[in-house]
Amino acid sequence: MSVTAAAVLLALTAACTGGTVQGRPGAAGLRDPYFPKAGNGGYQVEHYALDLDYDPADGQLNGTAVITARAEQGLSSFNLDLSGLRVEDVTVQGAAARFNRTGNELTVRPAEDLKKGEVFRTEVDYAGKPKALADPDGSEEGWITTGDGAVGVGEPVGSMTWFPGNHHPSDKATYDITLTVPRGYEAVSNGELRSRSDTGDGRTEFAWHSPEPMASYLATAAVGKYEVTKGRTPSGVAVYNAVAPEEAALSEGPLARLPEMVEWGSGRFGPYPFSTAGAIVLPGGTLAYALETQTKPVYPGAPADEELVLHELAHQWFGNSVSPKSWKDMWLNEGFATYAEWLWAEDHGGHTAQARFEAFLAGDTEVDAEADSDWAAFPPAAPPGPEHISGSPVYQRGAMVLHRIRQEVGDEKFFALLRGWAADHRHGNASTADFTAYAERKTGHDLKKVWDVWLYGEGRPR
């Protein structure tokens, strides 16, 4: 090639790229050990503004999602997770963007490449009748219809059935969720109710604001003819409960202790990490499980007992504020919340945590009904597959790991560890490796035998 030809080619290349290095596509998936296609690479979301209009009569959802994110690399395109629903229009930085769908991936090509570090705004208009998804363990998640409305639940990836986003727990963001529904319905979501207004056309708009970061699987939207009660804890945390009328009588007892539980948890684990607390009690049979949706856990009918309410509340510290880096770290959610149940009972005249621990070793179901479960089937830090991340070892053996730490280091250091873990990782993400390193540093103890036998060991520990 001649010098002249090379100069011309260089000039043309610079003209095509605006004198900058072009971006590259963001990854379609974060390679999570159990859900490799969940989430997307190349950016981190800072804020979701969701404007949702839902009609229970025909199940139609019309939505606009405004997603503010920061590019972590130069981006020629990026992906959003979205299951079903029809995408009508996409803009990036106010300019029309090309897009296409493949499975649960919405690929967006901005009119101009995004630069590394650039904060960019994507607006997606979409519509359709959202559906439920089947989890690997056979349970349903996503958008679930009820007798008089619907609810969105998202563990692990069901939130992609009702809004586009980066649906992996490692990407937390703040949220504003506005729900417009027919007059006479309540619409409940995470955080604080900023406003409730009549739109003038027979519909009501509810604007919810979540100022603290939230993983997308913890987002919820519940539409129905709920009975709403409001209150405050003794320390001033706002409480908002929405209960299906037919479940109100049986819910009253377990939910009555929620303010007391918030205060107790603040003493045991450190300050409550959110500005609001509460509950959404669905019509009975809507779901097969309760879920710790941020600030307002969802219950599939009246909570069976106060320990279930305590379990979901404990997740506000462990799972919601301190969220897992990957779904392999699920025991950091469930083992901690299960151990919180043990501590609540211990502090309120029930069985001690030591008695619960011994009951599992002995299979004593009189002390704990779950003691004959297959709690030793696999190591809690290494479930054998995605269908096992909610298995008994993640909950019960996870709690036993924590009790073994307590036995090794004593109560003073153990409870300082729980409070320190919640404080030092507040509103962040953490892995099992982060926890084991933190526990040894915080307590000053070598806990390798606990990790080797109880956390990672195969077979039944002794």
Short mmCIF file of C-alpha atoms in Angstrom, two decimals:
data_model
loop_
_atom_site.label_atom_id
_atom_site.label_comp_id
_atom_site.label_asym_id
_atom_site.label_seq_id
_atom_site.Cartn_x
_atom_site.Cartn_y
_atom_site.Cartn_z
CA MET A 1 0.00 0.00 0.00
CA SER A 2 1.35 3.44 -0.90
CA VAL A 3 1.77 6.23 1.65
CA THR A 4 -0.99 8.21 -0.11
CA ALA A 5 -3.43 5.28 -0.04
CA ALA A 6 -2.71 4.65 3.64
CA ALA A 7 -3.37 8.31 4.44
CA VAL A 8 -6.71 8.21 2.61
CA LEU A 9 -7.74 5.02 4.43
CA LEU A 10 -6.79 6.53 7.79
CA ALA A 11 -8.85 9.64 7.02
CA LEU A 12 -11.87 7.54 6.05
CA THR A 13 -11.57 5.43 9.20
CA ALA A 14 -11.40 8.50 11.41
CA ALA A 15 -14.43 9.98 9.65
CA CYS A 16 -16.46 6.79 10.21
CA THR A 17 -15.66 6.60 13.92
CA GLY A 18 -15.67 10.27 14.76
CA GLY A 19 -11.99 10.00 15.67
CA THR A 20 -12.73 7.59 18.56
CA VAL A 21 -12.40 3.86 19.05
CA GLN A 22 -15.74 2.22 18.34
CA GLY A 23 -17.55 0.39 21.13
CA ARG A 24 -18.28 -3.32 21.19
CA PRO A 25 -21.42 -5.25 22.11
CA GLY A 26 -22.14 -5.77 25.79
CA ALA A 27 -22.35 -9.42 26.89
CA ALA A 28 -25.74 -11.13 26.77
CA GLY A 29 -25.52 -12.69 30.23
CA LEU A 30 -23.20 -12.49 33.22
CA ARG A 31 -22.27 -16.17 33.35
CA ASP A 32 -23.88 -16.72 36.73
CA PRO A 33 -23.02 -20.28 37.85
CA TYR A 34 -26.69 -21.30 37.81
CA PHE A 35 -28.36 -18.74 35.53
CA PRO A 36 -25.67 -17.86 32.97
CA LYS A 37 -28.01 -15.85 30.73
CA ALA A 38 -29.32 -13.69 33.58
CA GLY A 39 -28.20 -10.07 33.55
CA ASN A 40 -26.08 -8.38 30.91
CA GLY A 41 -22.54 -7.09 30.59
CA GLY A 42 -21.11 -3.69 29.72
CA TYR A 43 -23.14 -1.44 31.98
CA GLN A 44 -24.53 -0.96 35.49
CA VAL A 45 -28.01 0.41 36.06
CA GLU A 46 -28.33 3.37 38.42
CA HIS A 47 -32.10 3.94 38.30
CA TYR A 48 -35.32 2.45 36.94
CA ALA A 49 -38.37 4.63 36.37
CA LEU A 50 -41.26 2.30 35.51
CA ASP A 51 -44.62 3.69 34.43
CA LEU A 52 -47.09 0.80 34.31
CA ASP A 53 -50.78 0.80 33.39
CA TYR A 54 -52.56 -2.47 34.22
CA ASP A 55 -56.14 -3.57 33.72
CA PRO A 56 -57.11 -6.71 35.69
CA ALA A 57 -60.18 -7.17 33.48
CA ASP A 58 -58.18 -8.20 30.43
CA GLY A 59 -54.67 -8.66 31.85
CA GLN A 60 -53.20 -5.98 29.59
CA LEU A 61 -50.05 -4.18 30.74
CA ASN A 62 -48.80 -1.03 29.00
CA GLY A 63 -45.41 0.08 30.22
CA THR A 64 -42.65 2.61 29.78
CA ALA A 65 -39.29 1.86 31.37
CA VAL A 66 -36.71 4.63 31.63
CA ILE A 67 -33.40 3.04 32.58
CA THR A 68 -30.47 5.22 33.62
CA ALA A 69 -27.17 3.34 33.47
CA ARG A 70 -23.42 3.86 33.31
CA ALA A 71 -21.40 2.25 30.53
CA GLU A 72 -18.52 0.14 31.86
CA GLN A 73 -17.00 -0.13 28.38
CA GLY A 74 -17.49 1.46 25.00
CA LEU A 75 -20.82 0.06 23.78
CA SER A 76 -21.98 -0.38 20.21
CA SER A 77 -24.96 -2.35 21.54
CA PHE A 78 -26.25 -3.70 24.83
CA ASN A 79 -28.89 -6.14 26.02
CA LEU A 80 -31.86 -5.96 28.35
CA ASP A 81 -33.62 -9.03 29.75
CA LEU A 82 -37.31 -9.16 28.80
CA SER A 83 -39.61 -12.17 28.60
CA GLY A 84 -42.68 -11.95 26.37
CA LEU A 85 -44.37 -8.56 25.87
CA ARG A 86 -44.17 -6.51 22.69
CA VAL A 87 -41.54 -3.81 22.39
CA GLU A 88 -42.95 -0.82 20.52
CA ASP A 89 -40.17 1.76 20.67
CA VAL A 90 -36.69 2.25 22.10
CA THR A 91 -34.64 5.43 22.44
CA VAL A 92 -31.15 5.93 23.84
CA GLN A 93 -30.09 9.42 24.91
CA GLY A 94 -33.28 10.71 23.28
CA ALA A 95 -32.49 9.28 19.83
CA ALA A 96 -34.30 6.39 18.19
CA ALA A 97 -32.40 3.12 18.59
CA ARG A 98 -32.59 -0.05 16.57
CA PHE A 99 -33.55 -3.18 18.49
CA ASN A 100 -34.30 -6.85 18.02
CA ARG A 101 -35.53 -9.76 20.14
CA THR A 102 -34.03 -13.22 20.57
CA GLY A 103 -35.62 -15.31 23.30
CA ASN A 104 -35.48 -13.29 26.52
CA GLU A 105 -32.85 -10.89 25.15
CA LEU A 106 -33.71 -7.41 23.86
CA THR A 107 -30.66 -6.15 21.97
CA VAL A 108 -30.47 -2.35 21.64
CA ARG A 109 -28.22 -0.54 19.14
CA PRO A 110 -27.90 3.17 19.96
CA ALA A 111 -27.68 5.67 17.12
CA GLU A 112 -24.17 6.52 18.40
CA ASP A 113 -21.77 4.33 20.32
CA LEU A 114 -21.69 4.93 24.06
CA LYS A 115 -18.37 5.86 25.64
CA LYS A 116 -16.91 4.11 28.67
CA GLY A 117 -18.10 5.94 31.80
CA GLU A 118 -21.00 7.62 29.99
CA VAL A 119 -24.27 7.82 31.91
CA PHE A 120 -26.98 7.05 29.40
CA ARG A 121 -30.76 6.92 29.44
CA THR A 122 -32.73 4.22 27.63
CA GLU A 123 -36.49 4.46 27.22
CA VAL A 124 -38.47 1.35 26.26
CA ASP A 125 -42.19 1.42 25.43
CA TYR A 126 -43.78 -2.01 25.63
CA ALA A 127 -47.14 -3.75 26.04
CA GLY A 128 -48.85 -7.11 26.24
CA LYS A 129 -50.18 -9.66 28.69
CA PRO A 130 -47.32 -10.64 31.02
CA LYS A 131 -47.03 -14.27 32.00
CA ALA A 132 -45.56 -16.48 34.68
CA LEU A 133 -42.31 -18.43 34.33
CA ALA A 134 -41.53 -21.91 35.64
CA ASP A 135 -38.47 -22.11 37.88
CA PRO A 136 -35.99 -25.02 37.68
CA ASP A 137 -37.53 -26.36 40.92
CA GLY A 138 -41.02 -26.28 39.40
CA SER A 139 -42.37 -23.22 41.23
CA GLU A 140 -43.92 -20.25 39.43
CA GLU A 141 -42.61 -16.70 39.38
CA GLY A 142 -43.00 -13.62 37.22
CA TRP A 143 -46.41 -12.01 36.67
CA ILE A 144 -49.02 -14.05 38.54
CA THR A 145 -52.73 -13.32 38.19
CA THR A 146 -54.99 -13.45 41.23
CA GLY A 147 -58.76 -13.57 41.56
CA ASP A 148 -59.01 -9.78 41.45
CA GLY A 149 -55.65 -8.60 40.11
CA ALA A 150 -52.04 -9.68 39.79
CA VAL A 151 -48.64 -9.65 41.47
CA GLY A 152 -45.09 -9.48 40.12
CA VAL A 153 -42.52 -11.65 41.93
CA GLY A 154 -39.03 -12.20 40.62
CA GLU A 155 -36.75 -14.71 42.31
CA PRO A 156 -34.54 -15.47 40.48
CA VAL A 157 -35.39 -13.93 37.07
CA GLY A 158 -39.17 -13.43 36.98
CA SER A 159 -39.00 -9.63 37.04
CA MET A 160 -38.14 -9.75 33.33
CA THR A 161 -41.76 -10.76 32.67
CA TRP A 162 -42.99 -7.26 33.54
CA PHE A 163 -40.12 -4.84 32.89
CA PRO A 164 -36.92 -4.82 30.83
CA GLY A 165 -33.66 -4.56 32.73
CA ASN A 166 -30.42 -6.06 33.95
CA HIS A 167 -31.97 -8.92 35.88
CA HIS A 168 -29.16 -10.22 38.06
CA PRO A 169 -28.70 -9.49 41.80
CA SER A 170 -25.21 -8.06 41.22
CA ASP A 171 -26.74 -4.98 39.53
CA LYS A 172 -28.72 -3.03 42.12
CA ALA A 173 -30.43 0.28 41.42
CA THR A 174 -32.92 2.74 42.87
CA TYR A 175 -36.51 2.60 41.62
CA ASP A 176 -39.56 4.72 40.97
CA ILE A 177 -42.57 2.55 40.10
CA THR A 178 -45.81 4.24 39.05
CA LEU A 179 -48.87 2.00 38.77
CA THR A 180 -52.13 3.11 37.17
CA VAL A 181 -55.13 0.85 37.78
CA PRO A 182 -58.95 1.05 37.63
CA ARG A 183 -60.58 3.03 40.42
CA GLY A 184 -61.38 0.79 43.39
CA TYR A 185 -58.13 -1.16 43.16
CA GLU A 186 -55.03 -0.76 45.30
CA ALA A 187 -51.59 -0.86 43.65
CA VAL A 188 -48.68 -1.63 45.97
CA SER A 189 -44.95 -1.65 45.34
CA ASN A 190 -41.62 -1.25 47.13
CA GLY A 191 -40.58 1.72 49.23
CA GLU A 192 -42.59 4.83 50.01
CA LEU A 193 -45.94 5.83 48.52
CA ARG A 194 -45.17 9.31 47.21
CA SER A 195 -48.66 10.03 45.83
CA ARG A 196 -52.04 8.55 45.09
CA SER A 197 -54.13 10.50 42.58
CA ASP A 198 -57.27 10.21 40.48
CA THR A 199 -56.38 10.48 36.79
CA GLY A 200 -59.86 11.74 35.88
CA ASP A 201 -60.72 8.82 33.61
CA GLY A 202 -61.85 6.29 36.15
CA ARG A 203 -58.35 5.24 37.11
CA THR A 204 -56.00 5.80 40.04
CA GLU A 205 -52.25 6.40 39.87
CA PHE A 206 -49.94 5.21 42.66
CA ALA A 207 -46.35 6.52 42.66
CA TRP A 208 -43.86 4.45 44.69
CA HIS A 209 -40.26 5.47 45.40
CA SER A 210 -37.38 3.24 46.54
CA PRO A 211 -34.40 5.44 47.44
CA GLU A 212 -32.16 2.56 48.52
CA PRO A 213 -30.58 0.21 45.96
CA MET A 214 -32.60 -2.88 45.11
CA ALA A 215 -31.88 -6.05 43.14
CA SER A 216 -34.50 -6.53 40.43
CA TYR A 217 -35.68 -9.88 41.82
CA LEU A 218 -36.87 -7.98 44.91
CA ALA A 219 -39.09 -5.58 42.98
CA THR A 220 -42.83 -6.15 43.19
CA ALA A 221 -46.10 -4.75 41.93
CA ALA A 222 -49.35 -5.99 43.44
CA VAL A 223 -52.77 -4.98 42.12
CA GLY A 224 -55.97 -5.98 43.91
CA LYS A 225 -58.71 -4.93 46.29
CA TYR A 226 -56.50 -4.92 49.35
CA GLU A 227 -57.21 -3.59 52.81
CA VAL A 228 -54.44 -1.15 53.64
CA THR A 229 -53.25 -0.30 57.15
CA LYS A 230 -50.46 2.10 58.04
CA GLY A 231 -48.41 2.68 61.16
CA ARG A 232 -44.92 3.24 62.53
CA THR A 233 -42.45 1.30 64.61
CA PRO A 234 -41.44 2.78 67.99
CA SER A 235 -38.30 4.20 66.33
CA GLY A 236 -40.29 5.79 63.50
CA VAL A 237 -39.99 3.36 60.56
CA ALA A 238 -43.15 3.62 58.44
CA VAL A 239 -45.19 0.39 58.15
CA TYR A 240 -47.55 -0.25 55.21
CA ASN A 241 -49.53 -3.50 55.07
CA ALA A 242 -51.81 -4.48 52.18
CA VAL A 243 -53.92 -7.56 52.93
CA ALA A 244 -56.46 -9.42 50.82
CA PRO A 245 -59.78 -8.97 52.71
CA GLU A 246 -60.42 -12.69 53.09
CA GLU A 247 -56.96 -13.11 54.70
CA ALA A 248 -57.27 -10.16 57.10
CA ALA A 249 -58.47 -11.99 60.21
CA LEU A 250 -55.79 -14.68 60.11
CA SER A 251 -53.06 -12.15 59.21
CA GLU A 252 -53.75 -9.82 62.09
CA GLY A 253 -51.85 -11.75 64.76
CA PRO A 254 -48.60 -12.47 62.90
CA LEU A 255 -48.44 -8.96 61.36
CA ALA A 256 -49.19 -7.24 64.67
CA ARG A 257 -45.67 -8.07 65.87
CA LEU A 258 -43.94 -6.64 62.79
CA PRO A 259 -43.09 -3.26 64.41
CA GLU A 260 -41.63 -5.09 67.42
CA MET A 261 -39.63 -7.34 65.09
CA VAL A 262 -38.14 -4.34 63.28
CA GLU A 263 -36.93 -2.97 66.62
CA TRP A 264 -35.59 -6.35 67.71
CA GLY A 265 -33.75 -6.84 64.41
CA SER A 266 -32.23 -3.38 64.72
CA GLY A 267 -30.81 -4.43 68.07
CA ARG A 268 -29.48 -7.75 66.86
CA PHE A 269 -28.28 -6.84 63.34
CA GLY A 270 -27.87 -3.08 63.36
CA PRO A 271 -30.13 -0.28 62.11
CA TYR A 272 -33.02 -1.32 59.86
CA PRO A 273 -31.65 -0.67 56.35
CA PHE A 274 -34.75 0.89 54.74
CA SER A 275 -37.14 3.76 55.39
CA THR A 276 -40.26 1.58 55.28
CA ALA A 277 -41.43 -1.89 56.26
CA GLY A 278 -44.62 -3.83 55.70
CA ALA A 279 -46.29 -6.77 54.01
CA ILE A 280 -48.43 -7.77 51.03
CA VAL A 281 -50.77 -10.66 51.83
CA LEU A 282 -52.12 -12.18 48.64
CA PRO A 283 -55.35 -14.14 48.25
CA GLY A 284 -54.70 -17.64 49.58
CA GLY A 285 -53.11 -20.06 47.13
CA THR A 286 -51.76 -17.42 44.75
CA LEU A 287 -48.20 -18.65 45.27
CA ALA A 288 -46.55 -21.67 46.86
CA TYR A 289 -44.03 -19.57 48.80
CA ALA A 290 -43.44 -16.26 50.58
CA LEU A 291 -40.88 -13.87 49.10
CA GLU A 292 -38.80 -11.14 50.75
CA THR A 293 -39.63 -8.41 48.24
CA GLN A 294 -37.85 -5.27 49.44
CA THR A 295 -39.62 -3.41 52.28
CA LYS A 296 -42.88 -5.37 51.73
CA PRO A 297 -42.53 -9.16 51.69
CA VAL A 298 -45.21 -11.02 49.76
CA TYR A 299 -47.15 -13.82 51.50
CA PRO A 300 -49.26 -16.46 49.69
CA GLY A 301 -52.19 -15.96 52.04
CA ALA A 302 -52.12 -15.20 55.75
CA PRO A 303 -48.65 -15.88 57.26
CA ALA A 304 -48.74 -19.26 59.00
CA ASP A 305 -46.95 -17.93 62.07
CA GLU A 306 -44.82 -15.08 63.36
CA GLU A 307 -41.58 -16.93 62.56
CA LEU A 308 -42.38 -16.67 58.85
CA VAL A 309 -42.87 -12.91 59.22
CA LEU A 310 -39.58 -12.72 61.11
CA HIS A 311 -37.80 -14.75 58.42
CA GLU A 312 -38.90 -12.43 55.61
CA LEU A 313 -38.12 -9.36 57.71
CA ALA A 314 -34.61 -10.67 58.45
CA HIS A 315 -34.00 -10.76 54.71
CA GLN A 316 -34.21 -6.98 54.65
CA TRP A 317 -30.74 -7.06 56.25
CA PHE A 318 -29.53 -10.34 54.76
CA GLY A 319 -30.36 -10.67 51.08
CA ASN A 320 -31.92 -7.28 50.40
CA SER A 321 -29.44 -4.80 51.87
CA VAL A 322 -26.52 -7.24 51.65
CA SER A 323 -27.32 -9.00 48.37
CA PRO A 324 -25.59 -12.02 46.83
CA LYS A 325 -23.04 -11.54 44.08
CA SER A 326 -24.35 -14.67 42.38
CA TRP A 327 -27.13 -17.20 42.91
CA LYS A 328 -24.54 -19.63 44.24
CA ASP A 329 -24.37 -17.40 47.34
CA MET A 330 -28.03 -17.99 48.23
CA TRP A 331 -27.19 -19.39 51.68
CA LEU A 332 -26.08 -15.88 52.67
CA ASN A 333 -29.76 -14.97 52.29
CA GLU A 334 -31.55 -18.04 53.57
CA GLY A 335 -29.12 -19.39 56.15
CA PHE A 336 -29.01 -15.98 57.83
CA ALA A 337 -32.80 -15.52 57.77
CA THR A 338 -33.32 -19.03 59.17
CA TYR A 339 -30.84 -18.36 61.95
CA ALA A 340 -32.68 -15.12 62.68
CA GLU A 341 -35.78 -17.26 63.35
CA TRP A 342 -33.74 -19.27 65.84
CA LEU A 343 -32.53 -16.11 67.56
CA TRP A 344 -36.03 -14.62 67.73
CA ALA A 345 -37.32 -17.79 69.43
CA GLU A 346 -34.32 -17.82 71.78
CA ASP A 347 -34.95 -14.21 72.80
CA HIS A 348 -38.71 -14.70 73.25
CA GLY A 349 -39.03 -17.75 75.46
CA GLY A 350 -38.79 -20.43 72.78
CA HIS A 351 -36.14 -23.02 72.05
CA THR A 352 -32.55 -21.82 72.10
CA ALA A 353 -30.47 -21.81 68.94
CA GLN A 354 -28.35 -24.54 70.54
CA ALA A 355 -31.47 -26.68 71.02
CA ARG A 356 -32.44 -26.15 67.38
CA PHE A 357 -28.93 -27.07 66.24
CA GLU A 358 -29.00 -30.27 68.31
CA ALA A 359 -32.50 -31.08 67.05
CA PHE A 360 -31.25 -31.18 63.48
CA LEU A 361 -28.38 -33.45 64.44
CA ALA A 362 -30.84 -35.77 66.18
CA GLY A 363 -33.78 -35.43 63.77
CA ASP A 364 -35.97 -34.17 66.63
CA THR A 365 -39.09 -32.76 64.95
CA GLU A 366 -40.65 -31.83 68.29
CA VAL A 367 -38.11 -29.02 68.59
CA ASP A 368 -38.10 -28.10 64.89
CA ALA A 369 -40.51 -29.50 62.30
CA GLU A 370 -37.77 -29.32 59.64
CA ALA A 371 -35.31 -31.44 61.63
CA ASP A 372 -36.02 -34.55 59.57
CA SER A 373 -35.44 -32.73 56.26
CA ASP A 374 -32.52 -33.68 54.05
CA TRP A 375 -30.49 -30.78 55.42
CA ALA A 376 -27.13 -32.51 54.75
CA ALA A 377 -27.86 -33.42 51.10
CA PHE A 378 -25.24 -31.01 49.78
CA PRO A 379 -22.95 -28.22 51.01
CA PRO A 380 -24.90 -24.96 51.43
CA ALA A 381 -22.25 -22.98 49.54
CA ALA A 382 -22.33 -25.39 46.58
CA PRO A 383 -25.87 -26.45 45.56
CA PRO A 384 -25.57 -29.03 42.77
CA GLY A 385 -27.78 -27.06 40.36
CA PRO A 386 -30.27 -24.21 39.97
CA GLU A 387 -33.15 -26.40 41.11
CA HIS A 388 -31.45 -26.74 44.50
CA ILE A 389 -30.81 -23.11 45.46
CA SER A 390 -33.89 -23.16 47.69
CA GLY A 391 -33.16 -26.62 49.09
CA SER A 392 -33.09 -27.48 52.79
CA PRO A 393 -29.25 -27.35 53.12
CA VAL A 394 -29.27 -23.71 51.95
CA TYR A 395 -31.67 -22.83 54.78
CA GLN A 396 -31.12 -25.22 57.68
CA ARG A 397 -27.50 -26.23 57.20
CA GLY A 398 -26.76 -22.60 56.35
CA ALA A 399 -28.13 -21.67 59.78
CA MET A 400 -26.06 -24.45 61.32
CA VAL A 401 -22.91 -22.96 59.77
CA LEU A 402 -23.66 -19.72 61.60
CA HIS A 403 -24.25 -21.56 64.86
CA ARG A 404 -20.94 -23.38 64.48
CA ILE A 405 -19.23 -19.99 64.14
CA ARG A 406 -21.02 -18.87 67.30
CA GLN A 407 -19.80 -21.98 69.12
CA GLU A 408 -16.24 -21.32 68.01
CA VAL A 409 -15.98 -17.59 68.74
CA GLY A 410 -18.51 -16.97 71.55
CA ASP A 411 -21.54 -14.71 71.67
CA GLU A 412 -19.79 -11.36 71.91
CA LYS A 413 -17.71 -11.83 68.78
CA PHE A 414 -20.50 -13.63 66.92
CA PHE A 415 -23.09 -10.88 67.33
CA ALA A 416 -20.45 -8.26 66.53
CA LEU A 417 -19.84 -10.27 63.33
CA LEU A 418 -23.54 -10.19 62.36
CA ARG A 419 -23.80 -6.45 62.97
CA GLY A 420 -20.49 -5.74 61.23
CA TRP A 421 -21.39 -7.81 58.17
CA ALA A 422 -24.70 -5.96 57.77
CA ALA A 423 -23.07 -2.55 58.33
CA ASP A 424 -19.93 -2.95 56.23
CA HIS A 425 -21.81 -4.40 53.22
CA ARG A 426 -24.94 -2.27 53.59
CA HIS A 427 -26.75 -1.78 50.25
CA GLY A 428 -24.03 -3.76 48.45
CA ASN A 429 -23.26 -7.26 47.21
CA ALA A 430 -21.17 -10.00 48.75
CA SER A 431 -20.05 -13.55 48.00
CA THR A 432 -19.40 -16.56 50.20
CA ALA A 433 -15.66 -15.92 49.85
CA ASP A 434 -16.25 -12.34 51.05
CA PHE A 435 -18.06 -13.67 54.11
CA THR A 436 -15.53 -16.31 55.10
CA ALA A 437 -12.67 -13.83 54.84
CA TYR A 438 -14.66 -11.20 56.74
CA ALA A 439 -15.65 -13.63 59.51
CA GLU A 440 -12.06 -14.63 60.20
CA ARG A 441 -10.86 -11.04 60.11
CA LYS A 442 -13.69 -9.74 62.31
CA THR A 443 -13.51 -12.49 64.94
CA GLY A 444 -9.77 -13.11 64.84
CA HIS A 445 -10.40 -16.87 64.66
CA ASP A 446 -9.23 -19.48 62.19
CA LEU A 447 -12.53 -20.98 61.03
CA LYS A 448 -11.15 -23.24 58.30
CA LYS A 449 -12.61 -26.40 59.88
CA VAL A 450 -16.07 -24.83 59.96
CA TRP A 451 -15.82 -23.96 56.27
CA ASP A 452 -14.34 -27.31 55.26
CA VAL A 453 -16.84 -29.44 57.16
CA TRP A 454 -20.06 -27.42 57.36
CA LEU A 455 -20.00 -24.93 54.50
CA TYR A 456 -18.25 -26.86 51.72
CA GLY A 457 -18.04 -30.42 53.04
CA GLU A 458 -19.87 -33.32 51.41
CA GLY A 459 -21.90 -35.69 53.54
CA ARG A 460 -23.39 -35.28 56.98
CA PRO A 461 -21.24 -33.20 59.38
CA ARG A 462 -20.73 -34.52 62.89
#
